[in-house]
């Protein structure tokens, strides 16, 4: 038994240390480590872990939570059902789609709004509806599913990703969740959407949900997955890119310069991921530039 425990500990140490510079030069790897609370990158084709730092550290997952919310909706078999919006569903903090009490929507449209624009009113509507009017019942389903798929250090308290109570996860657990989710074609179709247009079934009022994921507009091989931000969580990102036979998945939590750093990782692991790649490295932001646009958002924003 003792030998088994030691083996597990050694295995965890290997993940956290020796992989941290497998693909990146030391200077670049050190910069990304400084910018990010925890990170893990994996080649899904070879199953090889490429880069990691504190991947088992407890962090707030922000709107990365909505991946679980979306998967429970997809797997419910109720995507074509119509949801009537109640006051409870829309009494949430931004980001919001602007849904109105009494409007009716297909569940599938609410799931896409939650995934694409990270709409909290859409996510809460999913939770209340699938919880049969009680969002706490839906949260029970979230945690049950998390344990079922192997998320060992995660606890959800809400379907949106708000920092309410003990709502937490780890980069490793979120990698597990993402690997589970991308086995589903319906999820993958949503994860790479740049925009989703939909309307209320009863009023025909139109809505347009735009993605917060800059990669989908800037990287030819980007195929998702989800952004996140709260004041406590900081900027978070789960990014995926596919090129030829390479399929790379990266989870970044509280990543101060997530867009620059994910570009650096993808360009190292997937050469020529952009149309014209040069040998020039991405320039690290100056020390005086302590906050990105994401961190300048109002404290109540969550995306």
PDB file of C-alpha atoms in Angstrom:
ATOM      1  CA  UNK A   1       0.000   0.000   0.000  1.00  0.00           C
ATOM      2  CA  UNK A   2       2.808   2.401   0.952  1.00  0.00           C
ATOM      3  CA  UNK A   3       4.619   1.690  -2.313  1.00  0.00           C
ATOM      4  CA  UNK A   4       1.419   2.399  -4.273  1.00  0.00           C
ATOM      5  CA  UNK A   5       0.930   5.744  -2.531  1.00  0.00           C
ATOM      6  CA  UNK A   6       4.540   6.726  -3.215  1.00  0.00           C
ATOM      7  CA  UNK A   7       4.089   5.829  -6.868  1.00  0.00           C
ATOM      8  CA  UNK A   8       1.035   8.056  -7.120  1.00  0.00           C
ATOM      9  CA  UNK A   9       2.871  10.934  -5.467  1.00  0.00           C
ATOM     10  CA  UNK A  10       5.828  10.522  -7.812  1.00  0.00           C
ATOM     11  CA  UNK A  11       3.482  10.434 -10.779  1.00  0.00           C
ATOM     12  CA  UNK A  12       1.867  13.701  -9.700  1.00  0.00           C
ATOM     13  CA  UNK A  13       5.290  15.296  -9.303  1.00  0.00           C
ATOM     14  CA  UNK A  14       6.284  14.244 -12.812  1.00  0.00           C
ATOM     15  CA  UNK A  15       3.174  15.895 -14.259  1.00  0.00           C
ATOM     16  CA  UNK A  16       3.849  19.123 -12.394  1.00  0.00           C
ATOM     17  CA  UNK A  17       7.540  19.489 -13.152  1.00  0.00           C
ATOM     18  CA  UNK A  18       9.172  17.573 -15.973  1.00  0.00           C
ATOM     19  CA  UNK A  19       6.505  18.393 -18.540  1.00  0.00           C
ATOM     20  CA  UNK A  20       6.581  22.115 -17.965  1.00  0.00           C
ATOM     21  CA  UNK A  21       9.141  22.808 -20.695  1.00  0.00           C
ATOM     22  CA  UNK A  22       8.702  19.844 -23.026  1.00  0.00           C
ATOM     23  CA  UNK A  23       7.846  22.019 -26.000  1.00  0.00           C
ATOM     24  CA  UNK A  24       8.635  25.586 -24.916  1.00  0.00           C
ATOM     25  CA  UNK A  25      12.042  27.139 -24.358  1.00  0.00           C
ATOM     26  CA  UNK A  26      12.801  27.894 -20.711  1.00  0.00           C
ATOM     27  CA  UNK A  27      12.353  31.646 -20.998  1.00  0.00           C
ATOM     28  CA  UNK A  28       8.936  31.292 -22.625  1.00  0.00           C
ATOM     29  CA  UNK A  29       7.833  28.563 -20.222  1.00  0.00           C
ATOM     30  CA  UNK A  30       8.874  30.668 -17.237  1.00  0.00           C
ATOM     31  CA  UNK A  31       6.954  33.662 -18.572  1.00  0.00           C
ATOM     32  CA  UNK A  32       3.771  31.643 -19.019  1.00  0.00           C
ATOM     33  CA  UNK A  33       4.181  30.207 -15.522  1.00  0.00           C
ATOM     34  CA  UNK A  34       4.419  33.720 -14.091  1.00  0.00           C
ATOM     35  CA  UNK A  35       1.315  34.811 -15.981  1.00  0.00           C
ATOM     36  CA  UNK A  36      -0.855  31.845 -15.002  1.00  0.00           C
ATOM     37  CA  UNK A  37      -2.014  30.351 -11.710  1.00  0.00           C
ATOM     38  CA  UNK A  38      -2.382  26.887 -13.199  1.00  0.00           C
ATOM     39  CA  UNK A  39      -2.228  25.387 -16.660  1.00  0.00           C
ATOM     40  CA  UNK A  40      -2.258  22.041 -18.409  1.00  0.00           C
ATOM     41  CA  UNK A  41      -1.853  21.232 -22.095  1.00  0.00           C
ATOM     42  CA  UNK A  42      -2.421  17.865 -23.735  1.00  0.00           C
ATOM     43  CA  UNK A  43      -2.023  16.314 -27.175  1.00  0.00           C
ATOM     44  CA  UNK A  44      -5.292  14.424 -27.488  1.00  0.00           C
ATOM     45  CA  UNK A  45      -3.973  12.291 -30.338  1.00  0.00           C
ATOM     46  CA  UNK A  46      -0.949  10.893 -28.540  1.00  0.00           C
ATOM     47  CA  UNK A  47      -2.447  11.337 -25.031  1.00  0.00           C
ATOM     48  CA  UNK A  48       0.789  13.097 -24.078  1.00  0.00           C
ATOM     49  CA  UNK A  49       0.815  15.903 -21.531  1.00  0.00           C
ATOM     50  CA  UNK A  50       2.812  18.737 -23.065  1.00  0.00           C
ATOM     51  CA  UNK A  51       2.908  21.490 -20.490  1.00  0.00           C
ATOM     52  CA  UNK A  52       1.762  21.820 -16.889  1.00  0.00           C
ATOM     53  CA  UNK A  53       1.961  24.027 -13.847  1.00  0.00           C
ATOM     54  CA  UNK A  54       0.004  23.495 -10.613  1.00  0.00           C
ATOM     55  CA  UNK A  55      -2.684  21.619 -12.524  1.00  0.00           C
ATOM     56  CA  UNK A  56      -4.131  20.228  -9.276  1.00  0.00           C
ATOM     57  CA  UNK A  57      -4.318  23.599  -7.518  1.00  0.00           C
ATOM     58  CA  UNK A  58      -7.808  24.639  -6.406  1.00  0.00           C
ATOM     59  CA  UNK A  59      -9.107  27.630  -8.392  1.00  0.00           C
ATOM     60  CA  UNK A  60     -12.405  29.248  -9.282  1.00  0.00           C
ATOM     61  CA  UNK A  61     -13.460  28.045 -12.772  1.00  0.00           C
ATOM     62  CA  UNK A  62     -15.728  31.019 -13.639  1.00  0.00           C
ATOM     63  CA  UNK A  63     -17.761  30.387 -16.796  1.00  0.00           C
ATOM     64  CA  UNK A  64     -15.779  27.282 -17.692  1.00  0.00           C
ATOM     65  CA  UNK A  65     -18.486  25.839 -15.427  1.00  0.00           C
ATOM     66  CA  UNK A  66     -20.931  26.234 -18.303  1.00  0.00           C
ATOM     67  CA  UNK A  67     -19.339  23.277 -20.086  1.00  0.00           C
ATOM     68  CA  UNK A  68     -20.910  21.034 -17.457  1.00  0.00           C
ATOM     69  CA  UNK A  69     -24.193  22.939 -17.683  1.00  0.00           C
ATOM     70  CA  UNK A  70     -24.236  22.484 -21.450  1.00  0.00           C
ATOM     71  CA  UNK A  71     -23.374  18.787 -21.299  1.00  0.00           C
ATOM     72  CA  UNK A  72     -26.160  18.009 -18.842  1.00  0.00           C
ATOM     73  CA  UNK A  73     -28.598  19.789 -21.140  1.00  0.00           C
ATOM     74  CA  UNK A  74     -27.346  17.955 -24.226  1.00  0.00           C
ATOM     75  CA  UNK A  75     -27.510  14.587 -22.485  1.00  0.00           C
ATOM     76  CA  UNK A  76     -30.959  15.271 -21.043  1.00  0.00           C
ATOM     77  CA  UNK A  77     -32.585  14.506 -24.390  1.00  0.00           C
ATOM     78  CA  UNK A  78     -34.735  17.617 -23.929  1.00  0.00           C
ATOM     79  CA  UNK A  79     -32.997  20.045 -26.273  1.00  0.00           C
ATOM     80  CA  UNK A  80     -36.136  20.530 -28.397  1.00  0.00           C
ATOM     81  CA  UNK A  81     -38.343  21.343 -25.412  1.00  0.00           C
ATOM     82  CA  UNK A  82     -39.595  24.903 -24.875  1.00  0.00           C
ATOM     83  CA  UNK A  83     -38.521  26.802 -21.756  1.00  0.00           C
ATOM     84  CA  UNK A  84     -40.649  29.631 -20.348  1.00  0.00           C
ATOM     85  CA  UNK A  85     -38.474  32.330 -18.778  1.00  0.00           C
ATOM     86  CA  UNK A  86     -39.211  33.163 -15.133  1.00  0.00           C
ATOM     87  CA  UNK A  87     -37.962  35.995 -12.955  1.00  0.00           C
ATOM     88  CA  UNK A  88     -35.579  33.651 -11.104  1.00  0.00           C
ATOM     89  CA  UNK A  89     -33.907  32.739 -14.375  1.00  0.00           C
ATOM     90  CA  UNK A  90     -32.937  36.312 -15.266  1.00  0.00           C
ATOM     91  CA  UNK A  91     -32.049  37.708 -11.832  1.00  0.00           C
ATOM     92  CA  UNK A  92     -28.341  37.117 -12.391  1.00  0.00           C
ATOM     93  CA  UNK A  93     -25.279  39.276 -12.967  1.00  0.00           C
ATOM     94  CA  UNK A  94     -23.924  40.066 -16.452  1.00  0.00           C
ATOM     95  CA  UNK A  95     -22.975  38.831 -18.965  1.00  0.00           C
ATOM     96  CA  UNK A  96     -26.649  38.386 -19.987  1.00  0.00           C
ATOM     97  CA  UNK A  97     -28.488  37.777 -23.236  1.00  0.00           C
ATOM     98  CA  UNK A  98     -31.339  39.991 -22.056  1.00  0.00           C
ATOM     99  CA  UNK A  99     -34.055  37.340 -21.870  1.00  0.00           C
ATOM    100  CA  UNK A 100     -37.463  38.569 -20.691  1.00  0.00           C
ATOM    101  CA  UNK A 101     -39.969  37.042 -18.275  1.00  0.00           C
ATOM    102  CA  UNK A 102     -42.649  35.160 -20.171  1.00  0.00           C
ATOM    103  CA  UNK A 103     -40.609  34.611 -23.311  1.00  0.00           C
ATOM    104  CA  UNK A 104     -40.290  31.042 -24.531  1.00  0.00           C
ATOM    105  CA  UNK A 105     -37.148  29.506 -26.030  1.00  0.00           C
ATOM    106  CA  UNK A 106     -36.025  26.128 -27.223  1.00  0.00           C
ATOM    107  CA  UNK A 107     -33.627  24.670 -24.694  1.00  0.00           C
ATOM    108  CA  UNK A 108     -31.080  24.211 -27.488  1.00  0.00           C
ATOM    109  CA  UNK A 109     -30.976  27.984 -28.069  1.00  0.00           C
ATOM    110  CA  UNK A 110     -30.399  28.666 -24.377  1.00  0.00           C
ATOM    111  CA  UNK A 111     -27.518  26.173 -24.341  1.00  0.00           C
ATOM    112  CA  UNK A 112     -25.897  27.832 -27.357  1.00  0.00           C
ATOM    113  CA  UNK A 113     -26.314  31.284 -25.782  1.00  0.00           C
ATOM    114  CA  UNK A 114     -24.681  30.008 -22.582  1.00  0.00           C
ATOM    115  CA  UNK A 115     -21.765  28.500 -24.497  1.00  0.00           C
ATOM    116  CA  UNK A 116     -21.213  31.153 -27.176  1.00  0.00           C
ATOM    117  CA  UNK A 117     -21.674  34.442 -25.296  1.00  0.00           C
ATOM    118  CA  UNK A 118     -21.523  32.966 -21.785  1.00  0.00           C
ATOM    119  CA  UNK A 119     -25.003  34.339 -21.030  1.00  0.00           C
ATOM    120  CA  UNK A 120     -25.758  33.844 -17.353  1.00  0.00           C
ATOM    121  CA  UNK A 121     -29.501  34.266 -17.779  1.00  0.00           C
ATOM    122  CA  UNK A 122     -29.404  31.445 -20.325  1.00  0.00           C
ATOM    123  CA  UNK A 123     -27.304  29.226 -18.040  1.00  0.00           C
ATOM    124  CA  UNK A 124     -29.549  29.875 -15.055  1.00  0.00           C
ATOM    125  CA  UNK A 125     -32.611  29.140 -17.208  1.00  0.00           C
ATOM    126  CA  UNK A 126     -31.093  25.768 -18.107  1.00  0.00           C
ATOM    127  CA  UNK A 127     -30.418  25.001 -14.446  1.00  0.00           C
ATOM    128  CA  UNK A 128     -33.875  25.965 -13.207  1.00  0.00           C
ATOM    129  CA  UNK A 129     -35.648  24.158 -16.058  1.00  0.00           C
ATOM    130  CA  UNK A 130     -33.692  20.905 -15.858  1.00  0.00           C
ATOM    131  CA  UNK A 131     -33.903  21.057 -12.065  1.00  0.00           C
ATOM    132  CA  UNK A 132     -37.684  20.991 -12.449  1.00  0.00           C
ATOM    133  CA  UNK A 133     -37.961  24.487 -11.051  1.00  0.00           C
ATOM    134  CA  UNK A 134     -35.195  24.122  -8.451  1.00  0.00           C
ATOM    135  CA  UNK A 135     -31.695  25.139  -9.504  1.00  0.00           C
ATOM    136  CA  UNK A 136     -30.236  23.371  -6.439  1.00  0.00           C
ATOM    137  CA  UNK A 137     -31.460  20.061  -7.838  1.00  0.00           C
ATOM    138  CA  UNK A 138     -29.574  20.804 -11.040  1.00  0.00           C
ATOM    139  CA  UNK A 139     -26.423  21.567  -9.048  1.00  0.00           C
ATOM    140  CA  UNK A 140     -26.723  18.118  -7.460  1.00  0.00           C
ATOM    141  CA  UNK A 141     -26.743  16.660 -10.971  1.00  0.00           C
ATOM    142  CA  UNK A 142     -23.664  18.724 -11.860  1.00  0.00           C
ATOM    143  CA  UNK A 143     -21.665  17.371  -8.941  1.00  0.00           C
ATOM    144  CA  UNK A 144     -22.874  13.831  -9.490  1.00  0.00           C
ATOM    145  CA  UNK A 145     -21.745  13.993 -13.113  1.00  0.00           C
ATOM    146  CA  UNK A 146     -18.416  15.515 -12.106  1.00  0.00           C
ATOM    147  CA  UNK A 147     -17.652  12.568  -9.843  1.00  0.00           C
ATOM    148  CA  UNK A 148     -18.867  10.104 -12.462  1.00  0.00           C
ATOM    149  CA  UNK A 149     -16.405  11.328 -15.104  1.00  0.00           C
ATOM    150  CA  UNK A 150     -13.440  11.531 -12.720  1.00  0.00           C
ATOM    151  CA  UNK A 151     -13.351  15.156 -11.560  1.00  0.00           C
ATOM    152  CA  UNK A 152     -11.862  14.538  -8.128  1.00  0.00           C
ATOM    153  CA  UNK A 153     -11.307  18.079  -6.850  1.00  0.00           C
ATOM    154  CA  UNK A 154     -14.362  19.955  -8.067  1.00  0.00           C
ATOM    155  CA  UNK A 155     -17.499  21.304  -6.428  1.00  0.00           C
ATOM    156  CA  UNK A 156     -20.200  23.270  -8.222  1.00  0.00           C
ATOM    157  CA  UNK A 157     -22.693  25.558  -6.478  1.00  0.00           C
ATOM    158  CA  UNK A 158     -24.385  27.097  -9.529  1.00  0.00           C
ATOM    159  CA  UNK A 159     -24.733  26.529 -13.306  1.00  0.00           C
ATOM    160  CA  UNK A 160     -23.186  29.873 -14.318  1.00  0.00           C
ATOM    161  CA  UNK A 161     -19.778  29.913 -12.648  1.00  0.00           C
ATOM    162  CA  UNK A 162     -20.401  32.586 -10.026  1.00  0.00           C
ATOM    163  CA  UNK A 163     -18.043  32.643  -7.037  1.00  0.00           C
ATOM    164  CA  UNK A 164     -20.806  31.554  -4.665  1.00  0.00           C
ATOM    165  CA  UNK A 165     -19.907  29.369  -1.690  1.00  0.00           C
ATOM    166  CA  UNK A 166     -17.400  26.594  -2.333  1.00  0.00           C
ATOM    167  CA  UNK A 167     -17.472  26.691  -6.131  1.00  0.00           C
ATOM    168  CA  UNK A 168     -14.107  25.418  -7.301  1.00  0.00           C
ATOM    169  CA  UNK A 169     -12.178  23.121  -9.614  1.00  0.00           C
ATOM    170  CA  UNK A 170      -8.672  22.477 -10.938  1.00  0.00           C
ATOM    171  CA  UNK A 171      -7.041  22.681 -14.344  1.00  0.00           C
ATOM    172  CA  UNK A 172      -6.684  18.901 -14.339  1.00  0.00           C
ATOM    173  CA  UNK A 173     -10.371  18.373 -13.548  1.00  0.00           C
ATOM    174  CA  UNK A 174     -11.418  20.870 -16.211  1.00  0.00           C
ATOM    175  CA  UNK A 175      -9.243  19.020 -18.703  1.00  0.00           C
ATOM    176  CA  UNK A 176     -11.114  15.859 -17.726  1.00  0.00           C
ATOM    177  CA  UNK A 177     -14.443  17.635 -18.240  1.00  0.00           C
ATOM    178  CA  UNK A 178     -13.345  19.016 -21.605  1.00  0.00           C
ATOM    179  CA  UNK A 179     -12.112  15.654 -22.846  1.00  0.00           C
ATOM    180  CA  UNK A 180     -15.472  14.197 -21.885  1.00  0.00           C
ATOM    181  CA  UNK A 181     -17.442  16.992 -23.558  1.00  0.00           C
ATOM    182  CA  UNK A 182     -15.615  16.952 -26.890  1.00  0.00           C
ATOM    183  CA  UNK A 183     -16.627  13.343 -27.434  1.00  0.00           C
ATOM    184  CA  UNK A 184     -20.079  14.778 -28.120  1.00  0.00           C
ATOM    185  CA  UNK A 185     -20.646  16.162 -31.627  1.00  0.00           C
ATOM    186  CA  UNK A 186     -23.421  18.519 -30.527  1.00  0.00           C
ATOM    187  CA  UNK A 187     -21.094  20.064 -27.956  1.00  0.00           C
ATOM    188  CA  UNK A 188     -18.298  20.481 -30.498  1.00  0.00           C
ATOM    189  CA  UNK A 189     -20.636  22.247 -32.896  1.00  0.00           C
ATOM    190  CA  UNK A 190     -21.484  24.762 -30.171  1.00  0.00           C
ATOM    191  CA  UNK A 191     -17.927  25.173 -28.905  1.00  0.00           C
ATOM    192  CA  UNK A 192     -16.674  26.557 -32.225  1.00  0.00           C
ATOM    193  CA  UNK A 193     -19.568  28.917 -32.981  1.00  0.00           C
ATOM    194  CA  UNK A 194     -18.623  32.572 -33.435  1.00  0.00           C
ATOM    195  CA  UNK A 195     -22.244  33.698 -33.337  1.00  0.00           C
ATOM    196  CA  UNK A 196     -25.678  32.254 -32.661  1.00  0.00           C
ATOM    197  CA  UNK A 197     -28.893  33.971 -33.764  1.00  0.00           C
ATOM    198  CA  UNK A 198     -32.155  32.868 -32.161  1.00  0.00           C
ATOM    199  CA  UNK A 199     -35.578  34.176 -31.257  1.00  0.00           C
ATOM    200  CA  UNK A 200     -38.313  33.728 -28.690  1.00  0.00           C
ATOM    201  CA  UNK A 201     -40.844  31.155 -29.838  1.00  0.00           C
ATOM    202  CA  UNK A 202     -43.858  33.168 -28.714  1.00  0.00           C
ATOM    203  CA  UNK A 203     -42.828  36.800 -29.344  1.00  0.00           C
ATOM    204  CA  UNK A 204     -40.408  36.278 -32.245  1.00  0.00           C
ATOM    205  CA  UNK A 205     -38.053  38.789 -30.575  1.00  0.00           C
ATOM    206  CA  UNK A 206     -34.595  38.229 -31.995  1.00  0.00           C
ATOM    207  CA  UNK A 207     -31.290  37.731 -30.172  1.00  0.00           C
ATOM    208  CA  UNK A 208     -27.684  37.515 -31.338  1.00  0.00           C
ATOM    209  CA  UNK A 209     -25.026  35.809 -29.196  1.00  0.00           C
ATOM    210  CA  UNK A 210     -21.395  36.613 -30.042  1.00  0.00           C
ATOM    211  CA  UNK A 211     -18.378  34.671 -28.789  1.00  0.00           C
ATOM    212  CA  UNK A 212     -15.804  36.040 -26.362  1.00  0.00           C
ATOM    213  CA  UNK A 213     -13.239  33.578 -27.707  1.00  0.00           C
ATOM    214  CA  UNK A 214     -10.708  35.627 -29.696  1.00  0.00           C
ATOM    215  CA  UNK A 215      -9.060  32.477 -31.027  1.00  0.00           C
ATOM    216  CA  UNK A 216     -12.105  31.633 -33.128  1.00  0.00           C
ATOM    217  CA  UNK A 217     -11.589  34.841 -35.092  1.00  0.00           C
ATOM    218  CA  UNK A 218      -7.787  34.824 -35.201  1.00  0.00           C
ATOM    219  CA  UNK A 219      -6.658  31.195 -35.523  1.00  0.00           C
ATOM    220  CA  UNK A 220      -7.500  29.052 -38.495  1.00  0.00           C
ATOM    221  CA  UNK A 221      -7.269  25.829 -36.513  1.00  0.00           C
ATOM    222  CA  UNK A 222      -9.108  26.925 -33.353  1.00  0.00           C
ATOM    223  CA  UNK A 223     -12.196  24.842 -32.591  1.00  0.00           C
ATOM    224  CA  UNK A 224     -13.268  26.187 -29.178  1.00  0.00           C
ATOM    225  CA  UNK A 225     -13.850  25.791 -26.327  1.00  0.00           C
ATOM    226  CA  UNK A 226     -14.782  28.295 -23.583  1.00  0.00           C
ATOM    227  CA  UNK A 227     -13.708  31.528 -21.916  1.00  0.00           C
ATOM    228  CA  UNK A 228     -14.302  32.561 -18.317  1.00  0.00           C
ATOM    229  CA  UNK A 229     -13.822  35.531 -16.029  1.00  0.00           C
ATOM    230  CA  UNK A 230     -14.792  36.675 -12.551  1.00  0.00           C
ATOM    231  CA  UNK A 231     -12.976  38.975 -10.179  1.00  0.00           C
ATOM    232  CA  UNK A 232     -11.847  36.038  -8.028  1.00  0.00           C
ATOM    233  CA  UNK A 233     -11.142  33.601 -10.852  1.00  0.00           C
ATOM    234  CA  UNK A 234      -9.368  36.076 -13.097  1.00  0.00           C
ATOM    235  CA  UNK A 235      -9.197  35.440 -16.863  1.00  0.00           C
ATOM    236  CA  UNK A 236      -9.666  31.742 -17.665  1.00  0.00           C
ATOM    237  CA  UNK A 237      -9.606  29.832 -20.921  1.00  0.00           C
ATOM    238  CA  UNK A 238     -10.022  26.336 -22.273  1.00  0.00           C
ATOM    239  CA  UNK A 239      -8.684  26.351 -25.835  1.00  0.00           C
ATOM    240  CA  UNK A 240      -8.518  23.667 -28.484  1.00  0.00           C
ATOM    241  CA  UNK A 241      -6.815  23.670 -31.880  1.00  0.00           C
ATOM    242  CA  UNK A 242      -6.629  20.955 -34.534  1.00  0.00           C
ATOM    243  CA  UNK A 243      -4.184  20.727 -37.418  1.00  0.00           C
ATOM    244  CA  UNK A 244      -3.683  17.598 -39.528  1.00  0.00           C
ATOM    245  CA  UNK A 245      -3.299  14.773 -37.012  1.00  0.00           C
ATOM    246  CA  UNK A 246      -2.576  17.074 -34.060  1.00  0.00           C
ATOM    247  CA  UNK A 247      -5.333  17.920 -31.585  1.00  0.00           C
ATOM    248  CA  UNK A 248      -4.241  20.142 -28.696  1.00  0.00           C
ATOM    249  CA  UNK A 249      -6.290  21.024 -25.618  1.00  0.00           C
ATOM    250  CA  UNK A 250      -5.169  23.648 -23.098  1.00  0.00           C
ATOM    251  CA  UNK A 251      -6.703  24.733 -19.772  1.00  0.00           C
ATOM    252  CA  UNK A 252      -5.541  28.055 -18.273  1.00  0.00           C
ATOM    253  CA  UNK A 253      -6.782  29.396 -14.930  1.00  0.00           C
ATOM    254  CA  UNK A 254      -6.241  32.970 -13.747  1.00  0.00           C
ATOM    255  CA  UNK A 255      -4.075  33.661 -16.762  1.00  0.00           C
ATOM    256  CA  UNK A 256      -3.119  37.333 -16.869  1.00  0.00           C
ATOM    257  CA  UNK A 257      -2.131  37.288 -20.548  1.00  0.00           C
ATOM    258  CA  UNK A 258      -4.167  34.332 -21.777  1.00  0.00           C
ATOM    259  CA  UNK A 259      -4.441  35.371 -25.448  1.00  0.00           C
ATOM    260  CA  UNK A 260      -0.717  36.022 -25.955  1.00  0.00           C
ATOM    261  CA  UNK A 261       0.249  32.899 -24.040  1.00  0.00           C
ATOM    262  CA  UNK A 262      -2.147  30.530 -25.778  1.00  0.00           C
ATOM    263  CA  UNK A 263      -0.890  31.828 -29.131  1.00  0.00           C
ATOM    264  CA  UNK A 264       2.670  31.086 -28.040  1.00  0.00           C
ATOM    265  CA  UNK A 265       1.783  27.556 -26.956  1.00  0.00           C
ATOM    266  CA  UNK A 266      -0.134  26.736 -30.123  1.00  0.00           C
ATOM    267  CA  UNK A 267       2.586  28.132 -32.387  1.00  0.00           C
ATOM    268  CA  UNK A 268       5.160  26.001 -30.607  1.00  0.00           C
ATOM    269  CA  UNK A 269       3.150  22.794 -30.583  1.00  0.00           C
ATOM    270  CA  UNK A 270       1.427  23.305 -33.952  1.00  0.00           C
ATOM    271  CA  UNK A 271       3.957  24.986 -36.245  1.00  0.00           C
ATOM    272  CA  UNK A 272       2.445  27.249 -38.899  1.00  0.00           C
ATOM    273  CA  UNK A 273      -0.879  27.359 -37.122  1.00  0.00           C
ATOM    274  CA  UNK A 274      -1.222  30.911 -38.415  1.00  0.00           C
ATOM    275  CA  UNK A 275      -1.091  31.796 -42.084  1.00  0.00           C
ATOM    276  CA  UNK A 276       2.386  33.340 -41.811  1.00  0.00           C
ATOM    277  CA  UNK A 277       4.558  32.318 -38.905  1.00  0.00           C
ATOM    278  CA  UNK A 278       7.929  33.963 -38.312  1.00  0.00           C
ATOM    279  CA  UNK A 279      10.661  33.060 -35.884  1.00  0.00           C
ATOM    280  CA  UNK A 280       9.794  36.129 -33.856  1.00  0.00           C
ATOM    281  CA  UNK A 281       8.468  35.316 -30.398  1.00  0.00           C
ATOM    282  CA  UNK A 282       5.376  36.941 -28.961  1.00  0.00           C
ATOM    283  CA  UNK A 283       6.567  39.947 -26.987  1.00  0.00           C
ATOM    284  CA  UNK A 284       5.681  39.730 -23.325  1.00  0.00           C
ATOM    285  CA  UNK A 285       3.672  42.684 -22.011  1.00  0.00           C
ATOM    286  CA  UNK A 286       5.707  45.180 -20.021  1.00  0.00           C
ATOM    287  CA  UNK A 287       5.700  45.033 -16.257  1.00  0.00           C
ATOM    288  CA  UNK A 288       3.746  48.284 -16.204  1.00  0.00           C
ATOM    289  CA  UNK A 289       0.949  46.635 -18.139  1.00  0.00           C
ATOM    290  CA  UNK A 290      -0.428  44.624 -15.273  1.00  0.00           C
ATOM    291  CA  UNK A 291      -3.958  44.204 -16.517  1.00  0.00           C
ATOM    292  CA  UNK A 292      -5.447  43.111 -19.786  1.00  0.00           C
ATOM    293  CA  UNK A 293      -8.802  44.141 -21.155  1.00  0.00           C
ATOM    294  CA  UNK A 294     -10.305  41.123 -19.439  1.00  0.00           C
ATOM    295  CA  UNK A 295      -9.076  42.141 -16.001  1.00  0.00           C
ATOM    296  CA  UNK A 296     -10.300  45.690 -16.543  1.00  0.00           C
ATOM    297  CA  UNK A 297     -13.884  44.486 -16.716  1.00  0.00           C
ATOM    298  CA  UNK A 298     -16.208  45.488 -13.942  1.00  0.00           C
ATOM    299  CA  UNK A 299     -16.007  43.228 -10.931  1.00  0.00           C
ATOM    300  CA  UNK A 300     -19.512  41.860 -11.483  1.00  0.00           C
ATOM    301  CA  UNK A 301     -18.802  40.759 -15.043  1.00  0.00           C
ATOM    302  CA  UNK A 302     -18.565  37.060 -15.716  1.00  0.00           C
ATOM    303  CA  UNK A 303     -17.890  35.621 -19.155  1.00  0.00           C
TER     304      UNK A 303
END
